[in-house]
Amino acid sequence: MIAKISSGKDTAGLIRYLYGPGRANEHTDPHLVASWDGFAPDPGRTDNATATATRKLLAADLDLHLKQARRLGRAPKQHVWHCSIRAAPEDRTLSDAEWATIARRIVAATGIAPDGDPDGCRWAAVRHADDHIHIAATKVRGDLRPARHWNDYLTADEELAAIEKEYGLQQVRRADHTAAKRPTRAEQEKARRSGHATTARERLRATARTAVSVATSTEEFLTILTATDKVLVETQHFPSGDLRGYKLALEGDTNAAGEPIWYSGSKLAPDLSLPKIKQRLEATAPQPEPGRRDRPSPWHQAITAAERIPQLLNQADAEAAQAHLAAFGEALDALPLLAPQNLRPQLRQAAAVFERATRSRIQAEHHHARTLRSAIRAMLREPAPKDGAALAMLLDAALLVALAATRWHHLRHHAQQATAAQQTHLHLQAAYDQAATAPLAALAHRKPATPTLERFTTLIHETAPAHARQILDDPGWHALATVLADAEATGYQPAMLLQQAADQRSLDDAHSPARTLTWRIHRLAQRTRVRDHAATGVRPIHRAQTEPLAPQHPTTAEAHRRRR
């Protein structure tokens, strides 16, 4: 069950709506199921001739204490309390008596009409559909004091969770109130009328998140936004002149007076306020010195950092884990800028969905994840590799991060975040399937000779017996054989390298074990120039798990066999 609570100042208007036809004629049988004393008049059970008068009478009865408080100058401006409660589509149809009990429990739990309190507020519960009711109340008690209903949404939500269990209803995944504000119905209708699939708030949120993923300072963040087409930017300053905040609007998105509709950063998402953005950007490590010859590719740095995230999520430091998830979210925000045009829709969807998985009640310590942020920003400042292999490897690592994030959030009962991470995996899988096709085909085209293939086939059976048949029957097998041959040519022992790749992580949930091993071996063979601490900014993990095997010099017999 889900509750939605709002305030207003027109009791009669709310009653007219509840007993009217609805915005889309959805109110087919509006009637009272419960009230403060059980004797409130019910306009839904009177004939049409007297319904209007009965609605006025019900509104007047609800406003009785309000009128008394007004005479004393103690009436609140927003005196109407409106709570709608909706059952899940999978729930059975509840009776009027059951809805009445639920309504009484909610007004008691929220402080509108506490149990045993003769001075509780006046309220009425109206049902006009099988799956929901509306509770209308005036927020003035019988003793003319204002209702004590602080945190009413949270208390209503807790009570509904208990009701779901007691009534055997669908147990809704509860929010932790760290999600970005959802677009209102008015915003959605406005977007639909203007021909947009998303609202102005959602488009500005995506724009701001992309700018954060690119920028290295708050000044650059604002500069990027200012240069973005059709985005209006205003900044606020303290009397000292220091930057205080910012707000955004879209050209053409105006109110009734023709003025731009502005959204502050915190109204777009909790982590897009200026202080939160400044905190994250200050945690970004400085760029590597461009003059160093052994400077690793930022793509390889990003891949290495992403590969480590599943291991880091398994550690006890929840604040560090949350930081890595936030940094991974920024990487997804930036990827559409780095990917070919055909991959961008899926990557944008992945970034938009994972945004929910980047926040929880756990406060991120962003300095733990500076390496991935630094690598992503460096990637944006130099040309992407043309063969597509680096992007495919990064997406392959990202798939594992999405799975690990799902598990991490699930273990901590972050239901919404776990669902978001799971959905992200689906979008990333679709993007990876497209991105990996060309580089895997290029590798397969260079497949080694038959004797080498036969030798590697034996290695597969010895190293991954549980997955051997699946690997050898996979179209990606020849690409895997090619990277093994390439690694062998540079001095690696294929058997040991294959074993290390297989031991990195279970292949049981791999979409394609052959392709997964291909990219693992490709990365291992390229990582000799990367040092644990210098590349990741975190303490080194056991070398046998993360570092490549040192190239092995071939024996005389092996060298002779290769020459043949």
Coordinates of C-alpha atoms in Angstrom, one line a residue:
M1 CA 0.0 0.0 0.0
I2 CA 1.1 3.5 -0.8
A3 CA 0.1 6.7 1.0
K4 CA 0.2 10.2 -0.5
I5 CA -0.3 13.1 1.8
S6 CA -0.9 16.8 1.0
S7 CA -2.3 20.0 2.5
G8 CA -4.8 22.5 1.3
K9 CA -7.1 25.3 2.4
D10 CA -10.5 24.4 0.8
T11 CA -12.4 21.7 2.5
A12 CA -15.5 22.1 0.4
G13 CA -13.4 21.9 -2.8
L14 CA -11.8 18.6 -1.7
I15 CA -15.2 17.1 -0.8
R16 CA -16.7 18.2 -4.2
Y17 CA -13.8 16.4 -5.9
L18 CA -14.0 13.3 -3.9
Y19 CA -17.8 12.9 -4.6
G20 CA -17.6 14.2 -8.1
P21 CA -17.0 12.2 -11.3
G22 CA -13.2 12.6 -11.2
R23 CA -10.8 14.0 -13.8
A24 CA -11.4 11.1 -16.1
N25 CA -14.8 9.9 -14.9
E26 CA -13.1 7.4 -12.7
H27 CA -15.2 8.0 -9.6
T28 CA -18.0 5.5 -10.2
D29 CA -19.3 4.9 -6.7
P30 CA -18.0 7.5 -4.2
H31 CA -19.3 6.8 -0.6
L32 CA -18.2 7.2 3.0
V33 CA -16.6 4.2 4.7
A34 CA -15.6 5.8 8.0
S35 CA -15.5 9.2 9.8
W36 CA -14.4 10.7 13.1
D37 CA -17.6 9.7 15.0
G38 CA -19.3 7.3 12.6
F39 CA -22.2 9.6 12.0
A40 CA -20.9 12.0 9.3
P41 CA -23.4 12.6 6.5
D42 CA -22.6 10.7 3.3
P43 CA -23.4 12.5 0.0
G44 CA -22.7 9.3 -1.9
R45 CA -25.7 7.6 -0.4
T46 CA -28.2 10.3 -1.0
D47 CA -30.2 11.0 -4.2
N48 CA -29.0 13.6 -6.7
A49 CA -31.5 16.2 -5.4
T50 CA -29.9 16.4 -2.0
A51 CA -26.3 15.3 -2.7
T52 CA -25.1 18.9 -3.2
A53 CA -26.6 20.0 0.1
T54 CA -25.2 16.9 1.9
R55 CA -21.7 17.7 0.5
K56 CA -21.9 21.2 2.0
L57 CA -23.1 19.7 5.3
L58 CA -20.2 17.3 5.4
A59 CA -17.7 20.1 4.7
A60 CA -19.3 22.3 7.3
D61 CA -19.1 19.5 9.9
L62 CA -15.4 18.9 9.1
D63 CA -14.7 22.6 9.5
L64 CA -16.5 23.1 12.8
H65 CA -13.4 23.4 15.0
L66 CA -11.7 25.4 12.2
K67 CA -14.4 28.1 12.4
Q68 CA -14.1 28.3 16.1
A69 CA -10.3 28.6 15.9
R70 CA -10.7 31.4 13.3
R71 CA -12.7 33.5 15.7
L72 CA -9.7 33.2 18.1
G73 CA -7.2 33.9 15.3
R74 CA -5.6 30.5 15.7
A75 CA -6.6 28.8 12.5
P76 CA -3.8 27.4 10.3
K77 CA -3.5 28.7 6.7
Q78 CA -3.3 25.2 5.2
H79 CA -6.0 23.6 7.3
V80 CA -6.9 20.6 5.0
W81 CA -5.1 17.3 5.5
H82 CA -5.6 15.0 2.5
C83 CA -4.3 11.4 2.5
S84 CA -4.9 8.9 -0.3
I85 CA -4.1 5.2 0.3
R86 CA -3.8 2.9 -2.7
A87 CA -3.5 -0.9 -2.6
A88 CA -1.2 -2.8 -5.0
P89 CA -2.6 -4.1 -8.2
E90 CA -1.9 -7.7 -7.0
D91 CA -3.9 -7.2 -3.8
R92 CA -7.4 -8.7 -3.2
T93 CA -10.3 -6.3 -3.2
L94 CA -10.8 -5.1 0.4
S95 CA -14.3 -4.6 1.9
D96 CA -15.6 -1.3 3.1
A97 CA -15.2 -2.5 6.7
E98 CA -11.5 -3.3 6.1
W99 CA -10.9 0.1 4.5
A100 CA -12.6 1.7 7.4
T101 CA -10.3 0.0 9.9
I102 CA -7.3 1.0 7.7
A103 CA -8.4 4.6 7.7
R104 CA -8.8 4.7 11.5
R105 CA -5.3 3.2 12.0
I106 CA -3.8 5.8 9.7
V107 CA -5.4 8.9 11.3
A108 CA -4.3 7.5 14.7
A109 CA -0.7 6.7 13.6
T110 CA -0.2 10.1 12.0
G111 CA -1.6 12.1 14.9
I112 CA -4.6 13.4 13.2
A113 CA -7.0 11.5 15.5
P114 CA -5.0 9.5 18.1
D115 CA -6.6 6.5 19.7
G116 CA -8.5 7.4 22.9
D117 CA -8.1 11.2 22.2
P118 CA -11.6 12.8 22.4
D119 CA -10.1 16.0 20.9
G120 CA -8.8 14.5 17.8
C121 CA -9.3 16.2 14.4
R122 CA -12.5 15.6 12.4
W123 CA -12.0 13.4 9.4
A124 CA -13.9 11.4 6.8
A125 CA -12.7 8.5 4.6
V126 CA -14.2 8.3 1.1
R127 CA -14.0 5.3 -1.3
H128 CA -14.7 5.7 -5.0
A129 CA -12.7 2.8 -6.4
D130 CA -11.9 -0.8 -5.4
D131 CA -8.3 -0.1 -4.8
H132 CA -8.0 3.1 -2.8
I133 CA -9.6 5.5 -0.4
H134 CA -9.2 9.2 0.4
I135 CA -9.1 10.7 3.9
A136 CA -10.1 14.3 4.3
A137 CA -9.5 16.1 7.7
T138 CA -9.2 19.5 9.1
K139 CA -6.1 20.1 11.1
V140 CA -7.7 21.7 14.1
R141 CA -8.3 19.6 17.2
G142 CA -11.4 19.8 19.5
D143 CA -9.4 21.8 22.0
L144 CA -8.7 24.2 19.1
R145 CA -5.0 23.4 19.0
P146 CA -3.3 22.5 15.7
A147 CA -2.9 18.8 15.0
R148 CA 0.3 17.1 16.0
H149 CA 1.1 15.3 12.8
W150 CA 4.9 15.7 12.3
N151 CA 6.5 13.2 10.0
D152 CA 3.0 12.0 9.0
Y153 CA 4.2 10.5 5.8
L154 CA 6.8 8.3 7.6
T155 CA 4.4 7.2 10.3
A156 CA 1.7 6.4 7.7
D157 CA 4.2 4.4 5.7
E158 CA 5.3 2.4 8.8
E159 CA 1.6 1.7 9.7
L160 CA 0.9 0.6 6.1
A161 CA 3.8 -1.8 6.2
A162 CA 2.3 -3.4 9.3
I163 CA -1.1 -3.5 7.7
E164 CA 0.3 -5.3 4.6
K165 CA 1.6 -8.1 6.8
E166 CA -1.5 -8.4 8.9
Y167 CA -3.9 -8.4 5.9
G168 CA -1.7 -10.6 3.7
L169 CA -1.3 -7.9 1.1
Q170 CA 1.6 -7.2 -1.3
Q171 CA 4.5 -5.8 0.7
V172 CA 5.6 -2.7 -1.1
R173 CA 9.3 -1.9 -1.2
R174 CA 9.6 1.1 1.1
A175 CA 11.6 4.1 0.1
D176 CA 14.5 5.5 2.2
H177 CA 13.7 9.1 1.1
T178 CA 17.0 9.6 -0.7
A179 CA 15.4 9.4 -4.2
A180 CA 15.2 12.5 -6.4
K181 CA 11.8 14.1 -6.4
R182 CA 9.4 12.6 -8.9
P183 CA 7.8 14.8 -11.6
T184 CA 4.3 15.9 -10.7
R185 CA 1.3 15.0 -12.8
A186 CA 1.2 18.6 -14.1
E187 CA 4.8 18.4 -15.2
Q188 CA 4.2 15.1 -17.0
E189 CA 1.2 16.5 -18.7
K190 CA 3.1 19.6 -19.8
A191 CA 5.9 17.4 -21.2
R192 CA 3.4 15.3 -23.1
R193 CA 1.8 18.4 -24.6
S194 CA 5.1 19.7 -25.7
G195 CA 6.1 16.4 -27.4
H196 CA 8.8 15.4 -24.9
A197 CA 9.2 11.9 -23.4
T198 CA 10.6 13.3 -20.1
T199 CA 9.8 16.4 -18.0
A200 CA 11.9 19.5 -17.8
R201 CA 13.0 18.5 -14.3
E202 CA 14.2 15.1 -15.5
R203 CA 16.1 16.6 -18.5
L204 CA 17.8 19.2 -16.3
R205 CA 18.7 16.5 -13.8
A206 CA 20.4 14.4 -16.6
T207 CA 22.2 17.5 -17.9
A208 CA 23.5 18.4 -14.4
R209 CA 24.7 14.9 -13.7
T210 CA 26.5 14.8 -17.0
A211 CA 28.2 18.1 -16.2
V212 CA 29.3 16.8 -12.8
S213 CA 30.9 13.7 -14.5
V214 CA 32.9 15.9 -16.8
A215 CA 33.9 18.8 -14.6
T216 CA 36.9 19.1 -12.3
S217 CA 35.7 22.1 -10.3
T218 CA 32.5 23.9 -9.4
E219 CA 33.5 26.7 -11.7
E220 CA 33.9 24.3 -14.6
F221 CA 30.6 22.6 -13.7
L222 CA 28.8 25.9 -14.0
T223 CA 30.7 26.9 -17.2
I224 CA 29.6 23.6 -18.8
L225 CA 26.0 24.2 -17.9
T226 CA 26.1 27.8 -19.2
A227 CA 27.4 26.5 -22.5
T228 CA 24.8 23.8 -22.8
D229 CA 22.2 24.6 -25.4
K230 CA 18.7 25.8 -24.1
V231 CA 19.8 25.6 -20.5
L232 CA 19.5 28.8 -18.4
V233 CA 21.7 29.2 -15.3
E234 CA 21.5 31.5 -12.4
T235 CA 23.9 31.6 -9.4
Q236 CA 23.4 32.8 -5.9
H237 CA 26.1 34.3 -3.7
F238 CA 26.7 35.1 -0.1
P239 CA 27.3 38.7 1.0
S240 CA 31.0 37.9 1.0
G241 CA 30.8 37.1 -2.7
D242 CA 31.3 33.4 -2.3
L243 CA 29.2 31.1 -4.4
R244 CA 26.1 29.9 -2.5
G245 CA 24.1 27.9 -5.0
Y246 CA 22.7 27.6 -8.5
K247 CA 19.5 27.0 -10.3
L248 CA 18.6 25.8 -13.7
A249 CA 15.7 26.3 -16.2
L250 CA 15.0 25.2 -19.7
E251 CA 14.3 27.8 -22.5
G252 CA 10.6 27.7 -23.3
D253 CA 9.6 26.1 -20.0
T254 CA 7.7 28.9 -18.4
N255 CA 4.9 29.5 -15.9
A256 CA 1.6 31.3 -16.5
A257 CA 3.4 34.7 -16.3
G258 CA 5.9 33.7 -19.0
E259 CA 8.7 33.4 -16.5
P260 CA 11.3 30.5 -16.6
I261 CA 10.5 27.7 -14.1
W262 CA 13.7 27.4 -12.1
Y263 CA 15.0 24.3 -10.2
S264 CA 17.7 24.5 -7.6
G265 CA 20.2 21.7 -7.6
S266 CA 18.8 20.1 -4.5
K267 CA 15.3 20.1 -6.1
L268 CA 16.7 18.1 -9.1
A269 CA 18.3 15.5 -6.8
P270 CA 19.7 15.4 -3.3
D271 CA 23.3 15.0 -4.5
L272 CA 23.1 17.9 -7.0
S273 CA 23.1 20.7 -4.4
L274 CA 26.2 22.9 -4.8
P275 CA 27.8 21.8 -1.5
K276 CA 27.4 18.1 -2.4
I277 CA 28.8 18.7 -5.9
K278 CA 31.8 20.6 -4.4
Q279 CA 32.5 17.8 -2.0
R280 CA 32.6 15.2 -4.8
L281 CA 34.7 17.3 -7.1
E282 CA 37.2 18.1 -4.5
A283 CA 37.7 14.4 -4.0
T284 CA 38.9 13.9 -7.6
A285 CA 42.6 13.0 -7.8
P286 CA 44.9 15.2 -9.9
Q287 CA 45.5 14.1 -13.4
P288 CA 48.7 11.9 -14.1
E289 CA 51.7 13.9 -15.3
P290 CA 51.4 13.9 -19.1
G291 CA 55.2 13.7 -19.6
R292 CA 55.5 10.2 -18.1
R293 CA 56.2 7.6 -20.6
D294 CA 54.7 4.8 -18.5
R295 CA 51.5 6.6 -17.9
P296 CA 48.7 4.0 -18.4
S297 CA 45.8 4.7 -20.7
P298 CA 42.9 6.3 -18.8
W299 CA 40.7 3.7 -20.4
H300 CA 42.8 0.9 -18.7
Q301 CA 42.7 2.9 -15.5
A302 CA 39.0 3.1 -15.6
I303 CA 38.6 -0.6 -16.4
T304 CA 40.9 -1.5 -13.6
A305 CA 39.1 0.7 -11.1
A306 CA 35.7 -0.7 -12.2
E307 CA 37.0 -4.2 -12.0
R308 CA 37.9 -3.7 -8.3
I309 CA 34.5 -2.3 -7.3
P310 CA 32.8 -5.8 -6.7
Q311 CA 35.7 -6.8 -4.4
L312 CA 35.5 -3.4 -2.6
L313 CA 31.7 -3.8 -2.1
N314 CA 32.4 -7.0 -0.3
Q315 CA 34.5 -5.3 2.3
A316 CA 33.0 -3.9 5.6
D317 CA 33.5 -0.2 4.8
A318 CA 30.0 0.8 3.8
E319 CA 30.9 4.5 3.4
A320 CA 33.7 3.6 0.9
A321 CA 31.4 1.2 -0.9
Q322 CA 28.8 4.0 -1.3
A323 CA 31.5 6.3 -2.7
H324 CA 32.4 3.7 -5.3
L325 CA 28.8 3.3 -6.4
A326 CA 28.5 7.1 -6.7
A327 CA 31.7 7.2 -8.8
F328 CA 30.4 4.4 -11.0
G329 CA 27.2 6.4 -11.5
E330 CA 29.3 9.3 -12.7
A331 CA 31.1 7.0 -15.1
L332 CA 27.8 5.9 -16.6
D333 CA 26.7 9.5 -16.9
A334 CA 29.9 10.2 -18.9
L335 CA 29.8 7.1 -21.1
P336 CA 27.3 8.4 -23.7
L337 CA 29.8 11.2 -24.5
L338 CA 32.4 8.6 -25.2
A339 CA 30.4 5.9 -27.0
P340 CA 29.3 5.6 -30.7
Q341 CA 25.9 7.0 -31.6
N342 CA 24.2 3.6 -31.7
L343 CA 25.1 2.8 -28.1
R344 CA 24.0 6.1 -26.6
P345 CA 20.3 5.4 -26.0
Q346 CA 21.0 2.3 -23.9
L347 CA 23.8 3.9 -22.0
R348 CA 21.7 7.0 -21.2
Q349 CA 19.0 4.7 -19.9
A350 CA 21.5 2.8 -17.8
A351 CA 22.8 6.1 -16.4
A352 CA 19.3 7.4 -15.7
V353 CA 18.3 4.2 -13.9
F354 CA 21.5 3.7 -11.9
E355 CA 21.1 7.2 -10.6
R356 CA 18.7 5.8 -8.0
A357 CA 21.4 3.3 -6.9
T358 CA 24.0 5.9 -6.2
R359 CA 22.3 7.2 -3.0
S360 CA 21.2 5.7 0.2
R361 CA 21.2 6.6 3.9
I362 CA 24.9 5.7 4.0
Q363 CA 27.0 8.8 3.6
A364 CA 29.6 8.3 0.9
E365 CA 33.3 9.1 1.7
H366 CA 34.2 10.2 -1.8
H367 CA 37.9 10.2 -1.5
H368 CA 37.9 6.4 -1.7
A369 CA 36.8 6.5 -5.3
R370 CA 39.0 9.3 -6.7
T371 CA 40.7 7.0 -9.2
L372 CA 37.7 6.1 -11.3
R373 CA 36.6 9.8 -11.4
S374 CA 40.0 10.9 -12.4
A375 CA 40.2 8.2 -15.2
I376 CA 36.8 9.1 -16.6
R377 CA 37.7 12.8 -16.8
A378 CA 41.0 11.9 -18.5
M379 CA 39.1 9.7 -21.0
L380 CA 37.0 12.7 -22.0
R381 CA 40.1 14.7 -22.8
E382 CA 41.7 12.4 -25.3
P383 CA 40.5 10.4 -28.3
A384 CA 38.8 7.0 -27.6
P385 CA 40.5 3.9 -29.0
K386 CA 39.0 3.3 -32.5
D387 CA 38.8 -0.5 -32.3
G388 CA 36.1 -0.5 -29.7
A389 CA 37.8 -3.1 -27.5
A390 CA 38.4 -0.7 -24.6
L391 CA 34.7 0.3 -24.5
A392 CA 33.7 -3.4 -24.7
M393 CA 36.0 -4.2 -21.8
L394 CA 34.7 -1.3 -19.7
L395 CA 31.1 -2.4 -20.3
D396 CA 32.1 -6.0 -19.4
A397 CA 33.5 -4.7 -16.1
A398 CA 30.4 -2.5 -15.6
L399 CA 28.1 -5.5 -15.9
L400 CA 29.8 -7.1 -12.9
V401 CA 29.6 -3.8 -11.0
A402 CA 25.8 -3.7 -11.6
L403 CA 25.4 -7.2 -10.4
A404 CA 27.6 -6.5 -7.3
A405 CA 25.6 -3.3 -6.6
T406 CA 22.4 -5.3 -6.8
R407 CA 23.6 -7.7 -4.1
W408 CA 25.1 -5.0 -2.0
H409 CA 21.9 -3.0 -1.8
H410 CA 19.8 -6.1 -1.4
L411 CA 21.8 -7.2 1.7
R412 CA 21.2 -3.8 3.2
H413 CA 17.5 -3.8 2.4
H414 CA 17.8 -0.9 0.0
A415 CA 14.9 -2.2 -2.1
Q416 CA 14.6 0.7 -4.6
Q417 CA 18.4 0.9 -5.1
A418 CA 18.7 -2.9 -5.7
T419 CA 15.9 -2.8 -8.3
A420 CA 17.6 0.1 -10.0
A421 CA 21.0 -1.7 -10.2
Q422 CA 19.3 -4.8 -11.5
Q423 CA 17.5 -2.8 -14.3
T424 CA 20.8 -1.1 -15.0
H425 CA 22.4 -4.5 -15.7
L426 CA 19.8 -5.1 -18.5
H427 CA 20.6 -1.8 -20.2
L428 CA 24.3 -2.4 -19.9
Q429 CA 24.0 -5.9 -21.3
A430 CA 22.2 -4.6 -24.4
A431 CA 24.9 -1.9 -24.9
Y432 CA 27.7 -4.5 -24.3
D433 CA 26.2 -6.9 -26.8
Q434 CA 26.4 -4.2 -29.5
A435 CA 29.7 -2.8 -28.4
A436 CA 31.5 -6.2 -28.3
T437 CA 30.4 -7.5 -31.7
A438 CA 33.0 -5.7 -33.8
P439 CA 36.1 -6.2 -31.6
L440 CA 35.3 -9.8 -30.9
A441 CA 34.9 -10.4 -34.6
A442 CA 38.2 -8.8 -35.3
L443 CA 39.9 -11.0 -32.7
A444 CA 38.1 -14.1 -34.1
H445 CA 39.3 -13.3 -37.6
R446 CA 42.9 -13.7 -36.3
K447 CA 42.2 -17.1 -34.7
P448 CA 45.4 -19.2 -34.3
A449 CA 46.3 -22.3 -36.3
T450 CA 44.5 -25.6 -35.6
P451 CA 47.3 -27.1 -33.5
T452 CA 47.2 -24.1 -31.2
L453 CA 43.4 -24.3 -31.0
E454 CA 43.6 -27.9 -30.0
R455 CA 46.2 -27.2 -27.3
F456 CA 44.0 -24.3 -26.0
T457 CA 41.0 -26.6 -26.1
T458 CA 42.7 -29.0 -23.7
L459 CA 43.6 -26.0 -21.4
I460 CA 39.9 -25.0 -21.3
H461 CA 38.9 -28.5 -20.2
E462 CA 41.6 -28.5 -17.6
T463 CA 41.0 -25.0 -16.3
A464 CA 37.2 -24.6 -16.5
P465 CA 35.7 -28.1 -16.7
A466 CA 32.3 -27.0 -15.6
H467 CA 32.1 -24.4 -18.4
A468 CA 34.3 -26.1 -21.0
R469 CA 31.5 -27.2 -23.4
Q470 CA 29.7 -23.8 -23.1
I471 CA 33.0 -21.9 -23.9
L472 CA 34.0 -24.1 -26.8
D473 CA 30.5 -23.9 -28.4
D474 CA 30.4 -20.2 -28.0
P475 CA 31.0 -18.0 -31.1
G476 CA 33.4 -16.1 -28.9
W477 CA 35.7 -19.1 -28.5
H478 CA 38.0 -18.1 -31.4
A479 CA 38.4 -14.6 -29.9
L480 CA 39.4 -16.1 -26.6
A481 CA 41.9 -18.4 -28.4
T482 CA 43.4 -15.3 -30.2
V483 CA 44.0 -13.4 -26.9
L484 CA 45.6 -16.5 -25.4
A485 CA 47.9 -16.7 -28.4
D486 CA 48.7 -13.0 -28.3
A487 CA 49.6 -13.3 -24.6
E488 CA 51.7 -16.4 -25.2
A489 CA 53.6 -14.5 -27.9
T490 CA 54.5 -11.8 -25.4
G491 CA 55.8 -14.3 -22.9
Y492 CA 52.9 -15.4 -20.8
Q493 CA 52.1 -19.0 -20.0
P494 CA 48.6 -19.5 -21.3
A495 CA 47.7 -22.2 -18.7
M496 CA 48.5 -20.0 -15.8
L497 CA 47.0 -16.9 -17.4
L498 CA 43.7 -18.8 -18.1
Q499 CA 43.6 -20.1 -14.6
Q500 CA 44.1 -16.6 -13.2
A501 CA 41.3 -15.3 -15.3
A502 CA 39.0 -18.1 -14.3
D503 CA 39.8 -17.6 -10.7
Q504 CA 39.1 -13.9 -10.7
R505 CA 35.4 -14.5 -10.2
S506 CA 32.9 -17.3 -10.8
L507 CA 31.7 -17.7 -14.3
D508 CA 28.3 -19.1 -13.2
D509 CA 26.4 -15.9 -13.8
A510 CA 28.4 -14.8 -16.9
H511 CA 26.2 -14.2 -19.9
S512 CA 29.0 -15.6 -22.1
P513 CA 31.9 -17.3 -20.3
A514 CA 34.0 -17.2 -23.5
R515 CA 33.6 -13.5 -23.9
T516 CA 34.1 -12.9 -20.2
L517 CA 37.4 -14.8 -20.2
T518 CA 38.5 -13.0 -23.4
W519 CA 38.3 -9.6 -21.8
R520 CA 39.8 -10.8 -18.5
I521 CA 42.8 -12.2 -20.2
H522 CA 43.1 -9.2 -22.5
R523 CA 43.1 -6.9 -19.4
L524 CA 45.5 -9.1 -17.5
A525 CA 48.0 -9.1 -20.3
Q526 CA 47.9 -5.3 -20.6
R527 CA 48.2 -4.6 -16.9
T528 CA 52.0 -5.0 -16.5
R529 CA 52.4 -1.3 -16.7
V530 CA 49.9 -0.6 -13.9
R531 CA 50.8 -0.7 -10.2
D532 CA 48.2 -1.4 -7.6
H533 CA 48.6 1.6 -5.5
A534 CA 49.5 4.1 -8.2
A535 CA 46.7 3.0 -10.5
T536 CA 43.8 2.8 -8.0
G537 CA 44.5 5.0 -5.1
V538 CA 43.4 2.2 -2.7
R539 CA 45.5 -0.2 -0.7
P540 CA 46.8 -3.1 -2.8
I541 CA 44.8 -6.3 -2.8
H542 CA 46.6 -9.7 -2.9
R543 CA 48.7 -10.0 -6.0
A544 CA 47.5 -13.4 -6.9
Q545 CA 44.0 -12.1 -7.3
T546 CA 44.6 -8.8 -9.1
E547 CA 48.0 -8.5 -10.7
P548 CA 49.0 -10.2 -13.9
L549 CA 51.4 -13.0 -13.9
A550 CA 54.9 -11.8 -14.9
P551 CA 55.7 -12.8 -18.5
Q552 CA 57.4 -16.2 -18.5
H553 CA 60.4 -16.8 -20.8
P554 CA 59.6 -19.7 -23.1
T555 CA 61.7 -22.8 -22.8
T556 CA 63.9 -23.8 -25.7
A557 CA 61.5 -26.6 -26.7
E558 CA 58.5 -24.1 -26.6
A559 CA 60.4 -21.6 -28.7
H560 CA 61.3 -24.2 -31.2
R561 CA 57.6 -25.4 -31.4
R562 CA 56.4 -21.8 -32.0
R563 CA 58.9 -21.2 -34.8
R564 CA 57.6 -24.3 -36.5

